[in-house]
XYZ file of N, CA and C in Angstrom:
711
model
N -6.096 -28.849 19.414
C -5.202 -27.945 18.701
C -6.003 -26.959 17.843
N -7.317 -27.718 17.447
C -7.810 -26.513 16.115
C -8.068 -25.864 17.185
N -9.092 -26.201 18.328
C -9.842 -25.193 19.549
C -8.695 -23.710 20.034
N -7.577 -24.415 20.348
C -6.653 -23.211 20.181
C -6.387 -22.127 19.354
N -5.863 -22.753 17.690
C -6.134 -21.768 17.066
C -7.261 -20.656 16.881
N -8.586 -21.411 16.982
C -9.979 -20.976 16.855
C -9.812 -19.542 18.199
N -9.771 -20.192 18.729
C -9.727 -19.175 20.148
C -8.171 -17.799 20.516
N -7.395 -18.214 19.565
C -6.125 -17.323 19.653
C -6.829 -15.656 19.276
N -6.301 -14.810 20.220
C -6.629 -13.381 20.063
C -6.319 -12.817 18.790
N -6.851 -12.037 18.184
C -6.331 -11.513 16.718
C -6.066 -9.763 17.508
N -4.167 -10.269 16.875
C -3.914 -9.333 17.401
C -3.491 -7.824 16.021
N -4.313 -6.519 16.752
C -4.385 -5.590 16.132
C -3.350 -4.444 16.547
N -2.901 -3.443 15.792
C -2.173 -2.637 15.408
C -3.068 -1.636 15.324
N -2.978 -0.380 15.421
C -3.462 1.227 15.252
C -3.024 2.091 15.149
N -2.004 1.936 13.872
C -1.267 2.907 13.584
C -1.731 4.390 13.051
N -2.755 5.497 13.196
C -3.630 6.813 13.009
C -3.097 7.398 13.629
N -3.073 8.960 13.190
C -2.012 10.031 13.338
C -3.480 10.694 14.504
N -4.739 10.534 14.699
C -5.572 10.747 15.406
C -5.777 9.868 16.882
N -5.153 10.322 17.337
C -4.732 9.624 18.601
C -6.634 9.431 19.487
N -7.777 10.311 19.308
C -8.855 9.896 19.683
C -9.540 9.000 18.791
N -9.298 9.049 17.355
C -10.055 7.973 16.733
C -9.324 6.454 16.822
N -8.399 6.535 17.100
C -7.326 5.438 17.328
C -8.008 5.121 18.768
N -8.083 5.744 19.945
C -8.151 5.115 20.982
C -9.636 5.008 21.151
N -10.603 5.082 20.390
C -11.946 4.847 20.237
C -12.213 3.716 19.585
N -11.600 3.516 18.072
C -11.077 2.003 17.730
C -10.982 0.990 18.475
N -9.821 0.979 19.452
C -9.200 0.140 20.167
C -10.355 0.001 21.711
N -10.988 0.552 21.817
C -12.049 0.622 23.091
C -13.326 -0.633 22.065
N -13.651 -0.203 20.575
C -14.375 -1.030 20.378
C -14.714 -2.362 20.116
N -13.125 -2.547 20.104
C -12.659 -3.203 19.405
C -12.307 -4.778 21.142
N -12.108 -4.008 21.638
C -11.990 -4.815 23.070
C -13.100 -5.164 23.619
N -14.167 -4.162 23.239
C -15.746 -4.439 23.454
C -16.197 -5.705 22.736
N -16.044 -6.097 21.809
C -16.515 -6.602 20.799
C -15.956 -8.108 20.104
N -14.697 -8.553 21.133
C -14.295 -9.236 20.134
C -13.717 -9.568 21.090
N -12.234 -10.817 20.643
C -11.237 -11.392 20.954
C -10.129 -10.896 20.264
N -9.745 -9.126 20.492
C -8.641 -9.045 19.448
C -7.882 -8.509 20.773
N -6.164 -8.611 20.743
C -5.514 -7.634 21.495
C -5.111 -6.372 20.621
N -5.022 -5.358 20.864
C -4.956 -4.259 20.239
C -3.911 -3.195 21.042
N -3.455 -2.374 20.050
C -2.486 -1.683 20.681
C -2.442 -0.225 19.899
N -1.944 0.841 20.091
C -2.341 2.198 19.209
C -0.669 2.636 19.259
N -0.259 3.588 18.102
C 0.749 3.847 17.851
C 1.319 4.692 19.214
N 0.125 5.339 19.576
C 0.676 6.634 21.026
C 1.276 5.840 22.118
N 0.695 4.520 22.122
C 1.136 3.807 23.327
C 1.993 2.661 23.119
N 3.646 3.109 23.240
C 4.129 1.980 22.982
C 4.195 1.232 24.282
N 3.608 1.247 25.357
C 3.908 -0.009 26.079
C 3.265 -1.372 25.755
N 1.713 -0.576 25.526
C 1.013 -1.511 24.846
C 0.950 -1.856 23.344
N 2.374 -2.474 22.931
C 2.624 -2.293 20.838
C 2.623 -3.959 20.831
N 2.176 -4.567 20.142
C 1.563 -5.343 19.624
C 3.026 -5.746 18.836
N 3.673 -7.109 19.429
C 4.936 -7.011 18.322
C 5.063 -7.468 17.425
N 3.660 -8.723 17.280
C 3.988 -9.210 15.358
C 2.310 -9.345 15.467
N 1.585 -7.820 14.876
C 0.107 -7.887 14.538
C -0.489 -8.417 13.690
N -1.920 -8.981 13.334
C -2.259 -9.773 12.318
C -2.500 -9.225 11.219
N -3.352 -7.591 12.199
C -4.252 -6.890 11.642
C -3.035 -5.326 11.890
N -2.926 -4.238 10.700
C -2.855 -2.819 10.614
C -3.623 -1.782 10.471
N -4.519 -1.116 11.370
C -5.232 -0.298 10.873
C -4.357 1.132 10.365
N -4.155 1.976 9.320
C -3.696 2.834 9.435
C -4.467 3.808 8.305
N -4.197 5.099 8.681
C -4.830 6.457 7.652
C -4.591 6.303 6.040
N -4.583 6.806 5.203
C -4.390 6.871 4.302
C -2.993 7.616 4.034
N -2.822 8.469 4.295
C -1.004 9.313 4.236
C -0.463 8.220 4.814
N -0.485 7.774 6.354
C 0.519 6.678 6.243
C 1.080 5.802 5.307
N -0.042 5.096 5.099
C 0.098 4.268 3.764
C 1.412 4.353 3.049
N 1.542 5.566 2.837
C 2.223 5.888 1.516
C 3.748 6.592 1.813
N 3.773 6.649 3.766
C 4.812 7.152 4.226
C 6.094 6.887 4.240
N 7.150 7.267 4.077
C 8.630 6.598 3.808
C 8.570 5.645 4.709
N 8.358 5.548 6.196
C 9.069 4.940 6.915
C 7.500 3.412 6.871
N 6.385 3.713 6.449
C 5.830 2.172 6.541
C 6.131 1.670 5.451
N 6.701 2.182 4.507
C 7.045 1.474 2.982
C 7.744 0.932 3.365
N 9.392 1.248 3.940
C 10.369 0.950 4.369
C 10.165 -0.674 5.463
N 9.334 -0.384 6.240
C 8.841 -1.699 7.336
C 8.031 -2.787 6.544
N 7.420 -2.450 5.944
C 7.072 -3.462 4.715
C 7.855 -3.899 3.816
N 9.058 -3.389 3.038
C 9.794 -3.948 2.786
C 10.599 -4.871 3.607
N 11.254 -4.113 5.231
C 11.636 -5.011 5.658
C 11.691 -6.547 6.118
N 10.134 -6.248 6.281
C 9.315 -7.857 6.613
C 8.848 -8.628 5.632
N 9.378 -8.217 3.973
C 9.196 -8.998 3.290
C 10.907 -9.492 3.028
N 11.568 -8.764 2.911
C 13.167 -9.178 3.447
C 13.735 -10.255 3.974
N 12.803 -10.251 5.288
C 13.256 -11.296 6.564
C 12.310 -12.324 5.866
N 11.317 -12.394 5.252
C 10.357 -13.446 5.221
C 11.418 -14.179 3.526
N 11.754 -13.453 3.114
C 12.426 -14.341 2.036
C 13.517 -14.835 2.200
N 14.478 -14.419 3.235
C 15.366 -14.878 3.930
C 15.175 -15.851 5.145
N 14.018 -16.151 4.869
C 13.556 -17.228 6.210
C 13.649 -17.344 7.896
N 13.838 -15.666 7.889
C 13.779 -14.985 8.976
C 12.559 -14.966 10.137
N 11.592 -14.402 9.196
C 10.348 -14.796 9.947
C 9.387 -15.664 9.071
N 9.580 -16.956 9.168
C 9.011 -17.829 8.682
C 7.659 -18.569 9.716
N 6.668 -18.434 9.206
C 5.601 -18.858 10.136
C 4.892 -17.334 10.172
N 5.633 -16.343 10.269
C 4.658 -14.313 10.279
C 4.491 -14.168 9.383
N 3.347 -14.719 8.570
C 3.341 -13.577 7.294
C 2.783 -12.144 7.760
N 3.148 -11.077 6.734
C 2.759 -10.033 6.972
C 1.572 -9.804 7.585
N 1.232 -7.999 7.834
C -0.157 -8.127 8.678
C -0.439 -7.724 7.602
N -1.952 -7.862 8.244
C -2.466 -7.432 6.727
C -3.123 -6.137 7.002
N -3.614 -5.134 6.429
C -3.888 -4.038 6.409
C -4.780 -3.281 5.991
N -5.272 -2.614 6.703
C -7.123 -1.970 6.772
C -6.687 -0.183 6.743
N -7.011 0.607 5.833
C -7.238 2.238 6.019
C -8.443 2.416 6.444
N -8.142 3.360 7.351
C -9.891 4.350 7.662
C -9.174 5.870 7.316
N -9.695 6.480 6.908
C -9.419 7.826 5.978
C -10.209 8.650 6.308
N -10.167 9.654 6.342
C -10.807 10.968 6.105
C -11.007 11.248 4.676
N -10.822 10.530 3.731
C -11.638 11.133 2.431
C -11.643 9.366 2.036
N -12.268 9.289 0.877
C -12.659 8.712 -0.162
C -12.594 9.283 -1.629
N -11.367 9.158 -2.493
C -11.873 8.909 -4.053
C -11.692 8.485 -4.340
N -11.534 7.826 -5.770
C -11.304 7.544 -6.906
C -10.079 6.652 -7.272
N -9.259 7.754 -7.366
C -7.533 7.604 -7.278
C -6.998 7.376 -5.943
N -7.463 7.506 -4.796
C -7.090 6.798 -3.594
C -7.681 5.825 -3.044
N -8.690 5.329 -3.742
C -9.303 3.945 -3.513
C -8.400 3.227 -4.137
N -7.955 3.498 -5.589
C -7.297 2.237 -6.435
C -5.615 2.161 -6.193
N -5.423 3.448 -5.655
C -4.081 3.124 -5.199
C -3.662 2.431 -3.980
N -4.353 2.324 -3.148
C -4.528 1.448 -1.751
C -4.626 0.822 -1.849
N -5.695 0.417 -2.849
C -5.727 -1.194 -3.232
C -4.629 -1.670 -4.151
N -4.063 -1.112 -4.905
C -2.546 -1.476 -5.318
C -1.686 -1.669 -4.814
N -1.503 -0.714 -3.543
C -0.561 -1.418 -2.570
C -1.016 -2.558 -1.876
N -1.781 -2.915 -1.707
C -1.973 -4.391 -1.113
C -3.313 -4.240 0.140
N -3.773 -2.919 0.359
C -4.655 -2.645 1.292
C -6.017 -3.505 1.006
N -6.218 -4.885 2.069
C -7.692 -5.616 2.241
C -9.063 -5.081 2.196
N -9.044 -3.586 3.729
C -9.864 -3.243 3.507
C -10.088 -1.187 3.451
N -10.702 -0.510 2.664
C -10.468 0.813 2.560
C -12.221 1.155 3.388
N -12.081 2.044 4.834
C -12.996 2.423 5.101
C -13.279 4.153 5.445
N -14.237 4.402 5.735
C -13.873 6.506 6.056
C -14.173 6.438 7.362
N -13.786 7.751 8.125
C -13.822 7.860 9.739
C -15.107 8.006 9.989
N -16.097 8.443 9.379
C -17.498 8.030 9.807
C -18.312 7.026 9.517
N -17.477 5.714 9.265
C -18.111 4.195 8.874
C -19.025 4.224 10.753
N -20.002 3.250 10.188
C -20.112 2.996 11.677
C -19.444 2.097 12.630
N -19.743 1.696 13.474
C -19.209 0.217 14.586
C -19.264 -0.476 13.940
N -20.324 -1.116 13.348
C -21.037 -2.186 12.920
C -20.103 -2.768 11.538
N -19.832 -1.651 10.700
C -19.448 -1.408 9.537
C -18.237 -2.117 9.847
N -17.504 -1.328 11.073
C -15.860 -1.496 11.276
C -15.651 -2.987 11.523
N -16.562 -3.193 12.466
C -16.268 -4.673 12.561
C -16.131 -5.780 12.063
N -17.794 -5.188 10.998
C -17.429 -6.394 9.559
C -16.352 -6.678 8.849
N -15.415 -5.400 9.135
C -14.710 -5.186 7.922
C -13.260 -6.490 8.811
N -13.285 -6.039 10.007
C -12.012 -6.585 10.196
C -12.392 -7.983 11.265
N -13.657 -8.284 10.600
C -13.985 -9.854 11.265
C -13.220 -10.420 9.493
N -13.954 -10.047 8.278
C -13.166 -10.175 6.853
C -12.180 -10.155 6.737
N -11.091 -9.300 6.909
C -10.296 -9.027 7.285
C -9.312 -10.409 7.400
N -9.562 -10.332 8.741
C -8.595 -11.585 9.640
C -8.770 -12.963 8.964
N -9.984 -13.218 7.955
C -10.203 -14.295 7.552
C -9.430 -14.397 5.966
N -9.033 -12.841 6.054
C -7.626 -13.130 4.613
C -8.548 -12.601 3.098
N -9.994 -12.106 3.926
C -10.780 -11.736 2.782
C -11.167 -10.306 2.894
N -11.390 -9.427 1.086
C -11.139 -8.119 1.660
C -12.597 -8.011 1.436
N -12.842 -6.590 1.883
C -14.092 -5.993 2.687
C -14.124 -4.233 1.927
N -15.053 -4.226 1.315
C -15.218 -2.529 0.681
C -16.898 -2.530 0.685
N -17.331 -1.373 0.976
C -18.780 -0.809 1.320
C -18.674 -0.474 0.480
N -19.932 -0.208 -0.267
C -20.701 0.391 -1.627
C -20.078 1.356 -2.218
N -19.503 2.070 -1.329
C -19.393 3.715 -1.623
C -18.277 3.358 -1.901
N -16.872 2.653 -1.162
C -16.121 2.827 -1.563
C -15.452 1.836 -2.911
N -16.441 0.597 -2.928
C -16.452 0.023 -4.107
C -16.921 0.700 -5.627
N -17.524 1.243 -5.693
C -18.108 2.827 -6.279
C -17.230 3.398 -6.952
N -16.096 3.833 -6.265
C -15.515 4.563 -6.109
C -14.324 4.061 -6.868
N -13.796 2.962 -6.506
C -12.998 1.735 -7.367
C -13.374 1.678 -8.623
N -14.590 1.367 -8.887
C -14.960 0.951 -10.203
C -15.723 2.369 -11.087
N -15.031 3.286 -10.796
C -15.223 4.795 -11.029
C -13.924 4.804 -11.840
N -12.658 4.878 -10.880
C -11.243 4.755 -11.239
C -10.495 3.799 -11.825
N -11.730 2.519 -12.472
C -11.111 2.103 -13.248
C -11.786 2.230 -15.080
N -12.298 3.078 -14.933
C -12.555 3.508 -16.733
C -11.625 4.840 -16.412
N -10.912 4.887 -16.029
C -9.764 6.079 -16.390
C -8.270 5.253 -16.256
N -7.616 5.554 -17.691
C -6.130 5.182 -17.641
C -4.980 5.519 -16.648
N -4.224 5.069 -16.060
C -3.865 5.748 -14.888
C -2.330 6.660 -15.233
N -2.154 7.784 -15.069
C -1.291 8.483 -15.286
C 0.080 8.155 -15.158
N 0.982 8.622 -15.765
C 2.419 7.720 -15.324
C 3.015 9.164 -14.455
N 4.224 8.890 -13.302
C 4.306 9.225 -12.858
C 4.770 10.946 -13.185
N 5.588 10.956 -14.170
C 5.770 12.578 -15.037
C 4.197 12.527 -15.349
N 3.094 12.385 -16.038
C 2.363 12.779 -16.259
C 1.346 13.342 -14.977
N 1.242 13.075 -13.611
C 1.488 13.403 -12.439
C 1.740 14.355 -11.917
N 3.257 14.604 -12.458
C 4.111 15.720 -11.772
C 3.204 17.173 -12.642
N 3.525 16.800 -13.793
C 2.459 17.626 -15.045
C 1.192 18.475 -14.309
N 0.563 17.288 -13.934
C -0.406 17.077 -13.358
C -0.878 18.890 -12.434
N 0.419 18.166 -11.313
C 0.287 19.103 -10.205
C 0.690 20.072 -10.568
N 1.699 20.458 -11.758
C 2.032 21.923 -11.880
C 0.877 22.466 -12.629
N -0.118 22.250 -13.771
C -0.711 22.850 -13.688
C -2.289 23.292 -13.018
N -2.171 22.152 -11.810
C -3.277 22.774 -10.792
C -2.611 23.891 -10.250
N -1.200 23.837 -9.971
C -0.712 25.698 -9.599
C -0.725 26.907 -10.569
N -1.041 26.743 -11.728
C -1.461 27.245 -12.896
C -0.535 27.431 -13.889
N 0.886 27.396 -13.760
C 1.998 27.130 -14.312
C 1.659 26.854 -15.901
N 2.127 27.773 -17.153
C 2.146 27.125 -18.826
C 3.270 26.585 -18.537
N 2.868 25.996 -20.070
C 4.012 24.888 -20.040
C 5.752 25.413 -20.243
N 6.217 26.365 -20.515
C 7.345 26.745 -20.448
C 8.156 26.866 -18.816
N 6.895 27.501 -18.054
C 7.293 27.023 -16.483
C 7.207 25.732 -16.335
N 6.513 24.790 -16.402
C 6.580 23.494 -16.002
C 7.541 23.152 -16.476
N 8.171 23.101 -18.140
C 9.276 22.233 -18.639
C 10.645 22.943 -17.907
N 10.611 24.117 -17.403
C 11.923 24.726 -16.604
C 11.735 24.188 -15.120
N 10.791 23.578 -14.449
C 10.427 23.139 -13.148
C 10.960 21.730 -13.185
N 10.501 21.028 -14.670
C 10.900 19.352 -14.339
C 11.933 19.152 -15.253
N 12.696 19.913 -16.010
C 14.138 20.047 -16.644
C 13.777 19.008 -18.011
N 12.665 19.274 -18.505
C 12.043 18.624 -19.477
C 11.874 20.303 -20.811
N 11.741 19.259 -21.928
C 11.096 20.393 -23.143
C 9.882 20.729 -23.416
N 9.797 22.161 -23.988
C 8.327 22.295 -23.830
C 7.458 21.277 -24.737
N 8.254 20.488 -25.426
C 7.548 19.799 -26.704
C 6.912 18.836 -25.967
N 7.516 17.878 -25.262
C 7.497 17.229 -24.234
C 6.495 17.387 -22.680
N 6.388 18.710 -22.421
C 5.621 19.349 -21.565
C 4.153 18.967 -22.624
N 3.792 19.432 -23.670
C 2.881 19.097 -24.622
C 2.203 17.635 -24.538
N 3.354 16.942 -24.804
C 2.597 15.564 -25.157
C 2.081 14.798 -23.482
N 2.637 15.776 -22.766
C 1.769 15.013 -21.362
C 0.775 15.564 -21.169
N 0.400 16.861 -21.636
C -0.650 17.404 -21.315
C -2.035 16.737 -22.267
N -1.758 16.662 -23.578
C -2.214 16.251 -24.406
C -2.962 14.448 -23.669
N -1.852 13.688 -23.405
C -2.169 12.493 -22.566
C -3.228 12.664 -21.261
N -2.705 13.728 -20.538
C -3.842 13.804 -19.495
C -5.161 14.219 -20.120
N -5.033 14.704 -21.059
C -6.621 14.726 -21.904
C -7.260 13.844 -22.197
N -6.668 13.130 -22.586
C -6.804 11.953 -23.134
C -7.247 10.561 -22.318
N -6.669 10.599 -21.218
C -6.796 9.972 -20.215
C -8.200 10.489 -19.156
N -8.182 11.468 -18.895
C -8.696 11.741 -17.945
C -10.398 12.858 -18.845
N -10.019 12.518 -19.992
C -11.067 12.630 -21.150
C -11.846 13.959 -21.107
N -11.207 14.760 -21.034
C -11.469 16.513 -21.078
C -11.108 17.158 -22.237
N -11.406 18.305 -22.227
C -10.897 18.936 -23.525
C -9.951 20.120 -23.045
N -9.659 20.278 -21.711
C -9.092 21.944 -21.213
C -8.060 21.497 -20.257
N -7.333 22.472 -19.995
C -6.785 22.193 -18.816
C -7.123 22.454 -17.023
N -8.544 23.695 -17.396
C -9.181 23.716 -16.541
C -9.869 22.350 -16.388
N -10.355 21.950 -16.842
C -11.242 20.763 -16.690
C -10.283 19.703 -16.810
N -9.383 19.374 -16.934
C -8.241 18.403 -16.157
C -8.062 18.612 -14.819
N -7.600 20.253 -14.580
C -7.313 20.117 -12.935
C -8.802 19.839 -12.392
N -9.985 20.437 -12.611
C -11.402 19.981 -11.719
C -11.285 18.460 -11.370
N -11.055 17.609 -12.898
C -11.190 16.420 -12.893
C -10.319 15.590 -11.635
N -8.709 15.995 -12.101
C -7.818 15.683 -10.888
C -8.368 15.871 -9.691
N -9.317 17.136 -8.987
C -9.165 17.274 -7.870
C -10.582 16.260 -7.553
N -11.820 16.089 -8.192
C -13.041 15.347 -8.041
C -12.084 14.078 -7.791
N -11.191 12.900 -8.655
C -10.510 12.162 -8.268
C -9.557 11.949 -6.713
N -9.336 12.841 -6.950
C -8.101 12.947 -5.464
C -6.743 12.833 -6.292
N -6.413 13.278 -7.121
C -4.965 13.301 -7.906
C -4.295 13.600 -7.909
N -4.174 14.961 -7.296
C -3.305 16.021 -6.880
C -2.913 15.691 -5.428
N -1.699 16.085 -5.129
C -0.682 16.055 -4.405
C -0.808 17.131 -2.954
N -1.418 17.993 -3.472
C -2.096 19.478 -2.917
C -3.123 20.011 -4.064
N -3.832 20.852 -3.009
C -4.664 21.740 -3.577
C -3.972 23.458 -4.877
N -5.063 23.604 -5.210
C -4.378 24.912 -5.927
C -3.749 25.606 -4.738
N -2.921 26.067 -5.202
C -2.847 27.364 -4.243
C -1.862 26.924 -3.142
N -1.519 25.923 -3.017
C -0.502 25.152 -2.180
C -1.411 24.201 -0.846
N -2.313 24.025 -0.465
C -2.799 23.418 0.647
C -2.755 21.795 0.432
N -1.555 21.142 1.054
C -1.198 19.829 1.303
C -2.929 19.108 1.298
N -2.970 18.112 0.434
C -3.935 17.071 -0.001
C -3.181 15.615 0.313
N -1.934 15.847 0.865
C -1.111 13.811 0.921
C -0.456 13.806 0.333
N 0.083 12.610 0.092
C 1.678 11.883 -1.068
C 1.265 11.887 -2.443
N 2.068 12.345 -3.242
C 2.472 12.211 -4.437
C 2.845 10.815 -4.892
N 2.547 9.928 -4.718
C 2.937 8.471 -4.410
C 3.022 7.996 -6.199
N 4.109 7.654 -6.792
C 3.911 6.861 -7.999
C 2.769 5.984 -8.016
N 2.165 6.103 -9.501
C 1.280 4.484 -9.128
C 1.525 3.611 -9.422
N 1.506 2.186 -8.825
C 2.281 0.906 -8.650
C 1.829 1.019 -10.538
N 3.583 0.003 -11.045
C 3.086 -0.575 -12.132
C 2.384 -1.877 -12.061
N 2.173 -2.626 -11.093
C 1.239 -3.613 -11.267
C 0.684 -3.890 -10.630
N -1.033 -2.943 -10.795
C -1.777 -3.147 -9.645
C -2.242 -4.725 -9.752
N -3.423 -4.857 -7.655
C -3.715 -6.175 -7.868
C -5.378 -6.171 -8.321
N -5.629 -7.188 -8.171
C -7.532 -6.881 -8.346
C -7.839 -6.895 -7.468
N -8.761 -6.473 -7.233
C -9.954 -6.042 -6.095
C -10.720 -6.643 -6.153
N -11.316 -7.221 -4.828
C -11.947 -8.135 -4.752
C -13.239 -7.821 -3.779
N -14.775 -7.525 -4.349
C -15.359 -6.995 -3.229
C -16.333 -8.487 -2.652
C-alpha cells in the first residue's frame, strides 16, 4: 500500500495565459518525473482534481480562480470533497517584487518563481512543492524580506496610491473616491509614513520599485489592484 502511494503520479495543472511557456513546462515536466500534467489550452487533457497549480501571477488574483478556490473550500467544509484537499499552488511570473512576493504569499502561494528560473530550479521547486513544503530562491526570498520592513497599505490607502501615480492633487482624488480632501491628506501623509519618503514623487518611484501600483503612470496596465489580505501567513523559506 505505501509502494502505491510512493509511486502515484503527481498530478499537475498549468494554468498560464502563455500557452508556449505552459506547453514547455508540461514537456519538462513529463521528461523528468512521474507527474501527469495538463495545460489550461488543452482541455482534453485537464487534470480533474490536481495536486499541483502552476499559474502566472494576474491569475492569482483573477475573479474567476478566487471564486474556484473558494468553491473547493465550500465543498471541503461541507464534506463534499473529503479526502481532496486543495491543490496547492506554484506562480512563475514575469516580474518579481516586493509587494507581489508578499501578497502571493498571503494568499496561500507555496512556491513564487520568474519565467527565466531554470529546469533545474523548476523542478526543485515542485519536487518541494508536492511534499507540502514551500520553495523560494534567493532573489525571490530577498524580495519577501524587503517587503516586510514596510507597513502594508490599507486598501483606500492603495486606491490613494494609484491616483497619485496619475498625478491627480488631492481635490481630484477626494472627487474620484467620494472622500474629503482632509481625508485625502491623512492617506497621503500615511503613505509617507509607511513607505518612508518625504514627497509624493518619491512615493510613486517607491510604489513602482515595489510593484504597488495597479498600472503604470500614464495608464499602462501593471495587474490587479488586489486588497491586501488582512491576515497574512508566514513564509517559510
Amino acid at each position: 500500500m505505501q509502494s502505491q502511494v510512493q509511486n502515484r503520479a503527481t498530478h499537475v495543472r498549468i494554468d498560464h495565459p502563455d500557452r508556449y511557456l505552459a506547453c514547455g513546462i508540461r514537456a519538462l515536466l513529463r521528461a523528468h518525473g512521474n507527474y501527469e500534467v495538463s495545460v489550461c489550452c488543452d482541455p482534453a487533457g485537464e487534470v480533474a482534481h490536481p495536486d499541483l497549480v502552476l499559474i502566472d501571477y494576474d491569475t492569482l488574483f483573477s475573479a474567476g480562480f478566487i471564486l474556484q478556490r473558494q468553491a473547493q473550500a465550500q465543498a471541503q467544509a461541507k464534506g463534499y470533497a473529503r479526502g481532496r484537499p486543495q491543490p496547492r499552488v506554484m506562480v512563475v511570473a514575469d516580474r518579481c517584487t516586493s509587494w507581489q512576493v508578499r501578497k502571493a504569499i498571503d494568499a496561500g502561494v507555496m512556491s513564487y518563481l520568474t519565467e527565466n528560473c531554470s529546469a533545474e530550479e523548476m523542478l526543485a521547486a515542485l519536487r518541494t512543492v508536492a511534499l507540502g513544503q514551500r520553495y523560494f530562491p534567493v532573489a525571490v526570498a530577498q524580495q519577501l524580506a524587503d517587503s516586510l520592513a514596510i507597513h502594508a497599505p490599507t486598501h483606500r490607502e492603495l486606491a490613494v496610491l494609484n491616483l497619485l501615480a496619475d498625478g491627480l492633487n488631492n481635490r481630484a482624488i477626494s472627487q474620484q473616491l467620494s472622500i474629503g480632501e482632509g481625508t485625502v491628506k491623512t492617506h497621503v501623509k500615511a503613505l509617507f509614513n509607511k513607505l518612508q519618503v518625504p514627497s509624493r514623487t518619491a512615493a510613486v518611484a517607491a510604489a513602482q520599485r515595489l510593484g504597488m501600483l495597479s498600472r503604470a503612470a500614464g495608464g499602462m496596465a501593471m495587474g490587479p489592484a488586489a486588497p491586501w489580505p488582512p491576515d497574512g501567513g508566514v513564509a517559510r523559506t
